Amino acid sequence: MEIKRGVPVSGGVAIGPALVLDTEWFRIPQRFIEGDRLSEEIERLHQALTASALEARESQKAVSAKLGPQCGAVFQAHALMIEDGNLRKEIETLIREKGHSAEYAVSLVMRRYAKTLESIGGTFATRAADLFDIEKRILYNLLGHRRENLQHLTEPVVVLAHDLTPSETASLDPAKVQAFATEAGGRASHTAIMAGALEIPAVVGLGKFLTDVSGGDLTIVDGNRGVVIINPDDETLQRYELTRTSFRSFESRLEELRLLPAETRDGVRILLLGNIEFPQEATHCLERGGEGVGLYRTEFLYLGKQRDPTEAEHFDAYITVVRTMGSRPVVIRTLDLGADKFPTGTEMVSGERNPFLGLRSVRLCLRNLTLFKTQMRAILRASALGDVRIMFPMVSTLLELRQCKMILAEVKEDLEDEGIMFNPKVPVGTMIEVPSAAIMAEQMAREVNFFSIGTNDLIQYTLAADRNNEAVSSLYSPGDPAVLRLIDQVVRAANKNGVEVNVCGQMSGEPVYTMLLLGLGLRQLSVTPHNIPEIKKIIRSISLEEAAHVAQEALRLETARDVNNYLREQTRRVLPEVVD
Amino acid sequence: MNGETHQCKVTITNPNGFHMRPAATFAELAGQFQSSIIVFKDKDQRINGKNIMELLLLAAEPGTELTLEVAGPDASAAMQVLAQLLAAPSVDDFLKERQMAEG
């Protein structure tokens, strides 16, 4: 049994056979074969080994002729390994004694060797790659035309990979994927997003672990705790089967909440909105009981493309969301990316040393008005067809905010001249995520219709700690007293000036902070759709009086740890099952 | 096995250590002899010189002293060639020297 720990990015528990995505996408169809097929299986193994060795020798000749014997030598070594009598014996033994299929036996043995080489380290660790190469070659010869089409998996699997890219996940049959677990990646990775959209458990950032798994190994992915277990022992397996069952019933109870209002025990309505990234997520948001889109992140329109999106492309995406949402509010945030992430951006800047403190988001847009205005035009056009609101990210000074509003006014004039419809009173808001904006919240409140507190970045900038940097990520905590005071300040400024305010960072989706946020005066939260039911449940279990008291107490505490412990305790009293 | 047991110590001079190419060449050569070929760093880690996997795990960095133990009818011929390979600064050097010696 191997236990690995990583970053949980999508909750739930999955138990199933592993599908290990190598670069060549092999899937080992089965781990065991029937007893009467053993000698057949061994014969298959021999044939595959012979064919593989022959191929390797041919590669050796061809490569040596083209590039010299030094390069060809690698294939000589491969051939020798494949021809090695002991290797063959080890694999045969697994087949004979354990009844493993040839594919599974090959994979087990090769990975064991690879792991040993990796643990020696140094140049020998890189040789592990050769062993994977040999494994693939032998598997290719074993599977031949029987390579399973990944789009038509025959059973539900747990997908394990180094990392998942959009094109890889595009070829998987989503109905058969139970969970994802990757070596690389973080909360904002494609894996996390896909898992969220599919509502399946996912754990990322596990570090190297693929050498410990073979296709078909029984794997548990615990997306709540960020744990992956390979070949669990009976006790662990039983325990997780129970957890999975109770989690499922918890989930179905949450589903019942969908039609109930997010109302506190003392009758105050809280507006629960969803954070989305793709237009398709709007449906998901509604399904989970969201009452609008509090944050539509538009970055996906720009990422990984060869050129910037056209106004039509913007508009198509926005209109999809607006149609899904009907008369519910949709807050569209303008481009919030660093220059390094998209075509014209990279032309503007070369090699920033501090991209998070650099030319990004509105700063970038203010320097590239074509980009900015194109997006604004599309947002304004969409405002004619629904309750669309526009929001600017990373505003750090009043001057910046005023400049954005001026550009917006210009675009409105242009559209008017062209006779294109839009809402002249489109609500304008700003993200509060840079500490300077939080400190100047009072002044900013006089110039906008709404605020959205972006706690993810606010916490990073306030504590000057990168949450993806393991060395300092412990400083990053939504419960930090400095962060609480800033949120408090922003909410007071908003309430005093009749400006709507919500929190849209991850903090809003964590149940332990709900009482605090409501107690500080927030009446709106924008949350990842997946978490909406849970937050609603907490809201329905508390009174604002209680929440205000909790917030007061929390503000008295001096360290993040004390705050977090206190909040967990208070939340546990109200709804123990959301605190693990 | 008939024949004597020969033993000698050799120091790795290849700057990449006893890595894949020399190990592969060694295993292939060793396989051509009848004698048993054992290589080790420490006495309790006896490795079959005809087995490439085991040879790789020897993980011998440059400067390491290995012991080569050969027993069987063609032991002395085996010893001579294999010791030369182990001590060579590169496999190409070894192959060149062999060619010159034979040709």
XYZ file of C-alpha atoms in Angstrom:
683
model
C 0.000 0.000 0.000
C 1.411 3.407 -0.991
C 0.042 6.644 0.414
C 0.742 9.898 -1.404
C -0.217 13.404 -0.391
C -0.950 16.354 -2.608
C -3.242 19.333 -3.031
C -6.971 18.550 -2.957
C -8.699 20.523 -5.707
C -12.027 18.796 -6.027
C -13.834 16.970 -3.261
C -15.187 13.470 -2.979
C -13.816 9.957 -2.811
C -13.232 7.645 -5.776
C -12.116 4.031 -5.714
C -11.204 2.305 -8.938
C -8.553 0.830 -11.220
C -5.799 3.184 -12.293
C -5.376 4.346 -15.857
C -1.841 5.637 -16.062
C -1.479 8.190 -18.821
C 1.999 7.958 -20.242
C 2.877 10.042 -23.224
C 1.759 7.202 -25.402
C -1.527 6.573 -23.662
C -1.246 2.920 -22.945
C -3.885 1.359 -20.882
C -3.297 -2.048 -19.441
C -6.600 -3.806 -20.054
C -6.448 -6.284 -17.234
C -4.327 -7.323 -14.344
C -5.160 -10.980 -14.073
C -5.795 -13.849 -16.418
C -7.497 -17.204 -15.966
C -5.389 -20.088 -14.744
C -5.694 -22.162 -17.889
C -4.272 -19.365 -20.022
C -0.916 -19.122 -18.230
C 1.224 -20.855 -20.815
C -0.477 -18.928 -23.594
C 0.323 -15.733 -21.755
C 3.970 -16.681 -21.342
C 4.177 -17.445 -25.019
C 2.751 -13.987 -25.766
C 5.388 -12.519 -23.512
C 8.212 -14.288 -25.327
C 6.976 -13.176 -28.696
C 6.674 -9.597 -27.554
C 10.133 -9.674 -25.990
C 11.671 -11.102 -29.133
C 9.964 -8.554 -31.348
C 10.956 -5.718 -29.031
C 14.585 -6.794 -28.874
C 14.710 -7.033 -32.634
C 13.283 -3.535 -32.971
C 15.821 -2.196 -30.507
C 18.703 -3.785 -32.409
C 17.420 -2.304 -35.630
C 17.189 1.082 -34.005
C 20.731 0.659 -32.810
C 21.957 0.009 -36.326
C 19.956 2.801 -37.883
C 20.833 5.390 -35.277
C 24.508 4.432 -35.188
C 24.705 4.784 -38.950
C 23.099 8.224 -38.854
C 24.493 9.683 -35.651
C 27.373 7.482 -34.573
C 27.773 4.552 -32.211
C 27.520 6.676 -29.077
C 23.903 7.479 -29.873
C 23.086 4.036 -31.123
C 24.449 2.555 -27.929
C 21.324 3.439 -26.018
C 19.356 1.026 -28.150
C 22.003 -1.599 -27.745
C 21.484 -1.276 -24.028
C 17.727 -1.478 -24.471
C 18.074 -4.622 -26.570
C 20.312 -6.215 -23.969
C 17.853 -5.438 -21.247
C 14.981 -6.883 -23.187
C 17.015 -9.998 -24.001
C 18.172 -10.327 -20.428
C 17.299 -13.773 -19.118
C 16.684 -12.609 -15.589
C 14.261 -9.935 -16.626
C 12.307 -12.488 -18.568
C 12.352 -14.883 -15.640
C 11.084 -12.226 -13.241
C 8.196 -11.365 -15.497
C 7.396 -15.033 -16.104
C 7.361 -15.687 -12.372
C 4.762 -13.000 -11.838
C 2.616 -14.525 -14.542
C 2.971 -18.057 -13.260
C 2.741 -17.438 -9.557
C 0.406 -14.467 -9.328
C -1.674 -15.010 -12.451
C -0.892 -11.534 -13.726
C -1.405 -10.662 -17.358
C 1.765 -10.221 -19.367
C 1.129 -6.487 -19.662
C 0.685 -6.007 -15.941
C 3.679 -8.180 -15.094
C 5.911 -6.254 -17.511
C 4.755 -2.966 -16.080
C 5.325 -4.052 -12.473
C 8.844 -5.264 -13.110
C 9.956 -2.336 -15.246
C 8.567 0.177 -12.775
C 10.272 -1.520 -9.907
C 13.600 -1.183 -11.668
C 12.822 2.392 -12.640
C 12.039 3.234 -9.055
C 15.313 1.764 -7.852
C 17.235 3.811 -10.376
C 15.329 6.950 -9.420
C 16.121 6.455 -5.776
C 19.833 6.146 -6.476
C 19.623 9.597 -7.946
C 22.184 11.420 -10.025
C 22.574 10.336 -13.622
C 21.097 6.972 -12.796
C 17.757 8.576 -12.086
C 17.539 9.782 -15.663
C 18.028 6.226 -16.831
C 14.605 5.497 -15.403
C 13.285 7.133 -18.551
C 14.950 4.378 -20.579
C 13.113 1.765 -18.598
C 9.810 3.474 -19.293
C 10.738 3.505 -22.928
C 11.414 -0.205 -22.872
C 8.189 -0.803 -21.016
C 6.280 1.038 -23.705
C 7.969 -0.867 -26.477
C 7.168 -4.229 -24.949
C 3.610 -3.179 -24.180
C 3.192 -1.967 -27.716
C 4.196 -5.362 -28.970
C 1.950 -7.104 -26.489
C -1.111 -5.019 -27.137
C -0.720 -4.453 -30.848
C -4.076 -3.729 -32.385
C -5.784 -4.352 -29.100
C -4.759 -0.896 -27.794
C -7.813 0.356 -26.076
C -9.445 3.413 -27.485
C -9.459 5.928 -24.679
C -12.666 7.394 -25.864
C -14.429 4.101 -25.289
C -13.212 2.870 -21.953
C -14.863 -0.338 -20.875
C -14.912 0.419 -17.183
C -14.725 3.444 -14.881
C -11.133 4.378 -14.096
C -9.088 6.698 -11.955
C -6.849 8.717 -14.258
C -3.253 9.219 -13.132
C -0.806 11.375 -15.067
C 2.082 13.738 -14.753
C -0.176 16.588 -15.756
C -3.305 16.946 -17.834
C -3.606 19.237 -20.778
C -6.835 20.223 -22.467
C -6.185 18.025 -25.490
C -5.506 14.978 -23.330
C -8.656 15.303 -21.317
C -10.592 16.007 -24.478
C -10.002 12.430 -25.633
C -11.183 10.788 -22.440
C -14.686 9.428 -22.071
C -15.968 11.588 -19.212
C -18.613 9.090 -18.178
C -15.906 6.609 -17.279
C -13.488 8.871 -15.409
C -13.932 8.635 -11.661
C -11.119 10.905 -10.500
C -7.865 12.603 -11.457
C -4.517 12.527 -9.685
C -1.478 14.287 -11.113
C 2.160 14.731 -10.199
C 2.212 18.396 -11.158
C -0.370 21.168 -11.060
C -2.016 23.451 -8.535
C -5.434 24.819 -7.698
C -5.759 26.735 -10.922
C -4.524 23.934 -13.139
C -6.498 22.510 -15.980
C -6.902 19.300 -13.971
C -8.593 21.192 -11.155
C -10.905 22.948 -13.548
C -11.913 19.802 -15.396
C -12.473 17.927 -12.156
C -14.632 20.765 -10.878
C -16.661 20.776 -14.057
C -17.105 16.999 -13.985
C -17.658 17.093 -10.236
C -15.209 14.294 -9.588
C -12.472 14.110 -6.949
C -9.021 15.341 -7.877
C -5.667 15.683 -6.176
C -2.731 17.463 -7.814
C 0.840 18.356 -6.968
C 1.580 14.848 -5.687
C 5.167 14.906 -6.889
C 6.666 11.875 -8.591
C 4.579 8.810 -7.956
C 3.818 7.218 -11.316
C 6.640 4.715 -10.842
C 4.690 3.320 -7.922
C 1.610 2.552 -9.952
C 0.806 0.200 -12.732
C -2.240 0.397 -14.916
C -5.056 -1.493 -13.248
C -3.842 -1.020 -9.676
C -6.695 -0.327 -7.296
C -6.460 3.341 -6.385
C -8.279 5.547 -3.904
C -8.419 9.275 -4.602
C -9.532 11.289 -1.588
C -10.275 14.733 -2.973
C -11.279 16.029 0.456
C -7.988 15.437 2.175
C -5.683 15.436 -0.842
C -4.628 11.813 -0.397
C -4.058 9.122 -3.016
C -3.699 5.490 -1.950
C -2.396 2.802 -4.285
C -3.258 -0.824 -3.607
C -4.936 -0.126 -0.255
C -4.929 -2.822 2.376
C -8.295 -4.280 3.381
C -8.758 -2.047 6.402
C -8.085 1.128 4.469
C -10.280 0.003 1.616
C -13.182 -0.693 3.920
C -12.801 2.616 5.671
C -12.848 4.486 2.388
C -15.805 2.565 1.060
C -17.713 3.790 4.087
C -16.495 7.350 3.612
C -17.528 7.253 0.000
C -21.021 6.128 0.892
C -21.502 8.756 3.551
C -20.044 11.433 1.305
C -22.511 10.474 -1.402
C -25.445 10.765 0.941
C -24.122 14.098 2.193
C -23.973 15.196 -1.430
C -27.509 14.079 -2.124
C -28.760 15.904 0.950
C -27.022 18.986 -0.373
C -28.807 18.476 -3.672
C -32.140 18.774 -1.875
C -31.093 22.218 -0.772
C -30.997 23.513 -4.285
C -34.520 24.859 -4.293
C -34.401 26.254 -0.789
C -33.414 29.883 -0.289
C -30.103 30.944 1.244
C -31.740 32.472 4.281
C -30.355 32.721 7.782
C -32.316 31.432 10.764
C -33.335 34.987 11.558
C -34.789 35.431 8.084
C -32.097 37.397 6.256
C -31.614 36.558 2.594
C -28.051 36.117 1.432
C -27.358 36.254 -2.290
C -25.318 33.239 -3.433
C -23.627 33.657 -6.784
C -21.243 31.494 -8.768
C -17.709 31.974 -10.093
C -17.300 30.668 -13.627
C -14.616 30.423 -16.269
C -16.294 28.912 -19.305
C -19.730 29.778 -20.628
C -20.821 26.156 -20.116
C -20.319 26.476 -16.382
C -23.256 28.853 -16.155
C -25.629 25.898 -16.389
C -23.706 24.119 -13.682
C -23.981 27.232 -11.540
C -27.766 27.204 -11.839
C -27.963 23.478 -11.203
C -26.179 23.959 -7.909
C -28.568 26.702 -6.850
C -26.576 29.793 -7.789
C -28.629 32.937 -8.223
C -26.354 34.602 -10.713
C -22.728 34.850 -11.771
C -20.719 36.917 -9.334
C -17.503 36.530 -11.258
C -17.115 35.536 -14.878
C -13.382 35.151 -15.427
C -12.767 35.891 -19.073
C -9.144 34.756 -19.307
C -9.951 31.558 -21.171
C -10.817 33.579 -24.203
C -7.161 34.597 -24.396
C -5.195 31.622 -23.080
C -3.342 29.317 -25.383
C -4.595 31.015 -28.503
C -2.595 32.164 -31.519
C -4.219 35.586 -31.562
C -6.364 37.744 -29.333
C -10.113 37.049 -29.366
C -12.303 39.162 -31.656
C -15.248 41.162 -30.426
C -17.535 38.508 -31.899
C -15.779 35.757 -29.952
C -16.146 37.748 -26.734
C -19.769 38.459 -27.441
C -20.616 34.834 -28.254
C -19.246 33.688 -24.938
C -21.004 36.406 -22.956
C -24.337 35.926 -24.639
C -24.238 32.197 -23.870
C -23.932 32.996 -20.185
C -26.550 35.736 -20.284
C -29.066 33.472 -22.009
C -28.509 30.736 -19.447
C -28.872 33.169 -16.573
C -31.987 34.887 -17.863
C -32.691 37.889 -15.681
C -30.126 36.976 -13.033
C -27.028 39.169 -12.637
C -23.846 38.348 -14.572
C -20.688 40.142 -13.536
C -18.087 40.059 -16.298
C -14.538 40.824 -15.301
C -12.170 42.297 -17.879
C -8.877 40.618 -18.720
C -6.907 39.634 -15.634
C -3.746 38.148 -17.022
C -0.048 38.892 -17.061
C 1.572 39.968 -20.283
C 3.373 36.652 -20.592
C 0.189 34.726 -21.053
C -1.202 35.775 -24.407
C -0.177 36.932 -27.915
C -0.188 40.735 -27.893
C 0.828 40.777 -24.274
C 4.130 39.092 -24.984
C 4.810 41.675 -27.648
C 4.480 44.384 -25.058
C 6.792 43.083 -22.427
C 9.832 40.835 -22.348
C 10.913 38.823 -19.328
C 9.346 40.443 -16.318
C 11.101 39.567 -13.098
C 8.023 40.048 -10.968
C 5.019 39.247 -13.088
C 2.629 39.457 -10.153
C 3.743 43.003 -9.504
C 4.047 43.812 -13.176
C 2.148 44.718 -16.284
C -1.019 42.734 -15.935
C -4.800 43.103 -15.843
C -6.023 46.702 -15.998
C -2.494 48.084 -16.151
C -1.974 46.101 -19.316
C -5.359 47.003 -20.710
C -4.791 50.693 -20.123
C -1.660 50.399 -22.248
C -3.436 48.451 -24.957
C -6.667 50.237 -25.595
C -7.612 48.161 -28.621
C -7.625 45.085 -26.417
C -9.508 46.832 -23.650
C -12.105 48.464 -25.864
C -12.806 45.273 -27.811
C -13.728 43.515 -24.603
C -15.731 46.453 -23.303
C -17.718 46.685 -26.535
C -18.699 43.038 -26.258
C -19.674 43.385 -22.603
C -21.755 46.477 -23.322
C -23.530 44.804 -26.219
C -24.354 41.875 -23.954
C -25.734 44.325 -21.366
C -28.653 45.006 -23.719
C -29.820 41.422 -23.291
C -29.586 40.805 -19.561
C -28.445 42.070 -16.179
C -24.787 42.377 -17.148
C -22.298 44.204 -14.943
C -18.705 45.075 -15.732
C -15.847 44.734 -13.275
C -12.179 45.735 -13.377
C -9.483 43.538 -11.811
C -6.396 44.569 -9.876
C -7.305 48.226 -9.585
C -4.678 49.769 -7.341
C -5.366 53.517 -7.456
C -8.287 55.884 -7.862
C -6.599 57.265 -10.950
C -6.626 53.850 -12.580
C -10.275 53.361 -11.739
C -11.142 56.745 -13.201
C -9.165 55.978 -16.352
C -11.060 52.712 -16.813
C -14.356 54.508 -16.418
C -13.312 57.130 -18.958
C -12.472 54.464 -21.532
C -15.823 52.859 -20.816
C -17.533 56.215 -21.457
C -15.698 56.527 -24.771
C -16.798 53.057 -25.820
C -20.377 53.877 -24.892
C -20.213 56.949 -27.120
C -18.834 54.882 -29.996
C -21.630 52.351 -29.699
C -24.216 55.112 -29.524
C -22.824 56.670 -32.688
C -22.985 53.270 -34.376
C -26.564 52.781 -33.234
C -25.737 49.623 -31.276
C -27.854 48.812 -28.236
C -26.453 48.601 -24.723
C -27.473 49.445 -21.202
C -26.391 53.057 -20.606
C -26.645 52.496 -16.866
C -24.561 49.310 -16.876
C -23.359 48.799 -13.273
C -19.608 49.247 -12.899
C -17.577 47.658 -10.169
C -14.028 46.968 -9.110
C -12.200 44.029 -7.595
C -10.670 44.871 -4.276
C -7.583 42.699 -4.263
C -4.656 45.077 -4.073
C -4.136 46.337 -0.491
C -4.034 49.965 -1.676
C -7.574 49.617 -3.002
C -8.757 48.108 0.280
C -7.185 50.940 2.221
C -8.824 53.483 -0.113
C -12.137 51.648 -0.103
C -14.020 54.672 1.230
C -12.896 56.811 -1.718
C -13.374 54.009 -4.252
C -16.886 53.364 -2.973
C -17.964 56.781 -4.173
C -17.021 55.941 -7.753
C -18.479 52.487 -8.358
C -21.721 50.573 -8.043
C -20.180 47.497 -6.442
C -17.066 45.883 -5.008
C -15.902 42.322 -5.217
C -13.244 41.325 -2.721
C -10.710 39.055 -4.409
C -9.337 37.382 -1.339
C -6.950 35.071 -3.227
C -4.742 37.917 -4.351
C -5.584 40.215 -1.448
C -4.126 37.698 0.977
C -0.993 37.184 -1.141
C -0.300 40.889 -1.541
C -1.098 41.741 2.077
C 1.145 39.062 3.550
C 3.663 39.281 0.686
C 3.584 35.502 0.342
C 3.106 33.369 -2.764
C 0.689 30.622 -1.869
C 2.261 28.333 -4.478
C 5.684 28.685 -2.868
C 5.945 25.856 -0.361
C 8.561 27.700 1.635
C 6.191 30.519 2.549
C 2.719 29.218 1.810
C 2.011 28.791 5.521
C 1.830 32.576 5.778
C -1.046 32.565 3.331
C -4.233 32.278 5.340
C -7.659 33.853 4.886
C -7.889 33.888 8.663
C -4.963 36.242 9.061
C -5.910 39.192 11.343
C -4.540 41.744 8.856
C -6.711 40.312 6.098
C -9.766 40.292 8.352
C -9.257 43.962 9.166
C -8.984 44.854 5.490
C -12.156 42.965 4.653
C -13.878 44.671 7.559
C -12.758 48.067 6.307
C -13.937 47.384 2.777
C -17.344 46.117 3.856
C -17.906 49.106 6.132
C -16.977 51.530 3.345
C -19.324 49.745 0.945
C -22.249 49.651 3.356
C -21.784 53.280 4.292
C -21.921 54.346 0.650
C -24.731 52.083 -0.527
C -22.387 50.016 -2.652
C -22.973 46.270 -3.062
C -20.077 44.076 -1.936
C -19.247 40.397 -2.096
C -16.281 38.113 -1.640
C -15.363 36.094 -4.717
C -12.108 34.412 -3.695
C -11.778 30.870 -2.479
C -12.450 32.045 1.053
C -16.110 32.520 0.189
C -16.442 28.834 -0.646
C -14.907 27.580 2.582
C -17.652 26.900 5.132
C -15.478 27.779 8.130
C -15.388 31.408 7.033
C -19.077 31.865 6.268
C -20.097 32.998 9.761
C -17.202 35.412 9.843
C -18.009 36.953 6.463
C -21.682 37.346 7.235
C -20.836 38.705 10.651
C -18.614 41.357 9.094
C -21.596 42.566 7.118
C -21.454 40.733 3.805
C -24.811 39.834 2.294
C -23.506 38.322 -0.951
C -20.980 35.606 -1.670
C -19.685 34.394 -5.017
C -18.553 30.827 -4.840
C -17.348 27.962 -7.054
C -20.662 26.334 -8.098
C -19.644 23.033 -6.574
C -19.562 24.639 -3.123
C -22.841 26.518 -3.306
C -24.984 23.890 -1.560
C -22.590 23.560 1.342
C -22.426 27.312 1.931
C -26.185 27.530 1.669
C -26.482 24.842 4.304
C -24.295 26.811 6.700
C -26.206 30.002 6.015
C -29.478 28.273 6.812
C -28.035 26.948 10.057
C -26.937 30.241 11.584
C -28.414 33.547 12.713
C -26.846 36.877 11.878
C -26.684 37.656 15.563
C -24.487 34.636 16.097
C -22.420 35.518 13.035
C -21.829 39.078 14.214
C -20.661 37.774 17.558
C -18.274 35.324 15.891
C -16.847 38.083 13.695
C -16.281 40.333 16.725
C -14.486 37.601 18.591
C -12.372 36.685 15.565
C -11.240 40.292 15.184
C -9.943 40.202 18.750
C -7.589 37.280 18.051
C -3.994 37.961 17.119
C -2.809 35.094 14.959
C -4.177 33.289 11.929
C -3.931 30.022 13.767
C -6.078 31.258 16.634
C -8.614 32.670 14.218
C -8.802 29.464 12.203
C -9.114 27.288 15.290
C -11.824 29.515 16.704
C -13.767 29.523 13.440
C -13.511 25.751 13.074
C -14.815 25.321 16.587
C -17.743 27.665 15.984
C -18.571 26.062 12.663
C -18.363 22.586 14.122
C -20.991 23.526 16.684
C -23.382 24.543 13.956
C -22.677 22.004 11.229
C -20.093 19.392 12.197
C -20.049 17.522 8.900
C -18.484 20.400 6.953
C -15.509 20.500 9.276
C -13.475 17.342 8.869
C 32.820 -25.153 -13.076
C 36.281 -26.276 -14.077
C 39.167 -23.832 -14.361
C 40.534 -21.358 -11.898
C 38.991 -18.396 -10.236
C 40.695 -15.176 -11.196
C 40.192 -11.935 -9.353
C 41.408 -8.448 -10.010
C 40.587 -4.915 -8.968
C 39.815 -2.217 -11.498
C 39.148 1.498 -11.061
C 36.463 3.199 -13.158
C 37.965 6.035 -15.139
C 35.049 6.793 -17.453
C 33.922 10.305 -16.473
C 30.276 9.226 -16.710
C 30.828 6.316 -14.420
C 29.823 2.784 -15.309
C 26.699 3.890 -17.106
C 24.467 2.387 -19.724
C 26.822 2.068 -22.654
C 29.784 0.459 -20.894
C 27.403 -1.689 -18.879
C 25.666 -2.875 -22.032
C 28.946 -3.569 -23.787
C 30.214 -5.390 -20.703
C 27.120 -7.563 -20.432
C 27.176 -8.434 -24.096
C 30.860 -9.351 -24.012
C 30.528 -11.259 -20.752
C 27.691 -13.250 -22.259
C 30.062 -14.593 -24.895
C 32.249 -16.351 -22.330
C 31.544 -19.653 -20.658
C 32.972 -18.624 -17.306
C 30.928 -17.078 -14.584
C 31.503 -13.363 -14.314
C 30.959 -11.617 -11.005
C 31.487 -7.941 -10.286
C 31.255 -6.189 -6.959
C 32.002 -3.027 -5.052
C 31.509 -4.507 -1.586
C 31.922 -8.190 -0.828
C 28.266 -8.664 0.053
C 26.947 -7.237 -3.203
C 27.909 -9.829 -5.817
C 26.533 -8.965 -9.203
C 26.161 -11.215 -12.195
C 28.208 -9.544 -14.919
C 26.070 -11.043 -17.650
C 22.936 -9.353 -16.321
C 22.533 -5.792 -17.566
C 19.936 -4.848 -14.971
C 22.150 -5.847 -12.094
C 25.114 -4.083 -13.658
C 23.163 -0.851 -13.880
C 22.285 -1.044 -10.236
C 25.974 -1.204 -9.407
C 25.842 2.570 -9.883
C 29.591 2.940 -10.059
C 30.754 6.557 -10.226
C 34.177 7.424 -11.632
C 36.941 6.606 -9.203
C 35.115 3.616 -7.789
C 37.145 0.465 -7.393
C 35.400 -2.673 -8.570
C 36.424 -6.256 -8.110
C 36.087 -8.585 -11.078
C 35.876 -12.292 -10.358
C 35.951 -14.779 -13.188
C 35.784 -18.556 -12.937
C 35.690 -21.138 -15.715
C 37.517 -22.604 -18.694
C 38.001 -19.305 -20.527
C 38.607 -17.328 -17.356
C 41.889 -15.674 -18.290
C 40.697 -14.517 -21.696
C 37.504 -13.194 -20.126
C 39.389 -11.433 -17.350
C 41.752 -9.684 -19.727
C 39.070 -8.255 -21.973
C 36.569 -7.376 -19.287
C 39.100 -5.718 -17.013
C 40.244 -3.641 -19.958
C 36.693 -2.528 -20.615
C 36.063 -1.629 -16.979
C 39.227 0.444 -16.820
C 38.774 2.208 -20.158
C 38.071 5.952 -20.092
C 35.442 5.396 -22.758
C 33.849 2.529 -24.627
C 35.090 3.923 -27.938
C 38.652 3.890 -26.620
C 38.196 0.277 -25.590
C 36.752 -0.752 -28.941
C 39.524 1.035 -30.838
C 42.205 -0.656 -28.797
C 40.599 -4.027 -29.335
C 40.459 -3.483 -33.065
C 44.096 -2.527 -33.115
C 45.016 -5.545 -31.024
C 43.115 -7.893 -33.307
C 43.810 -6.245 -36.644
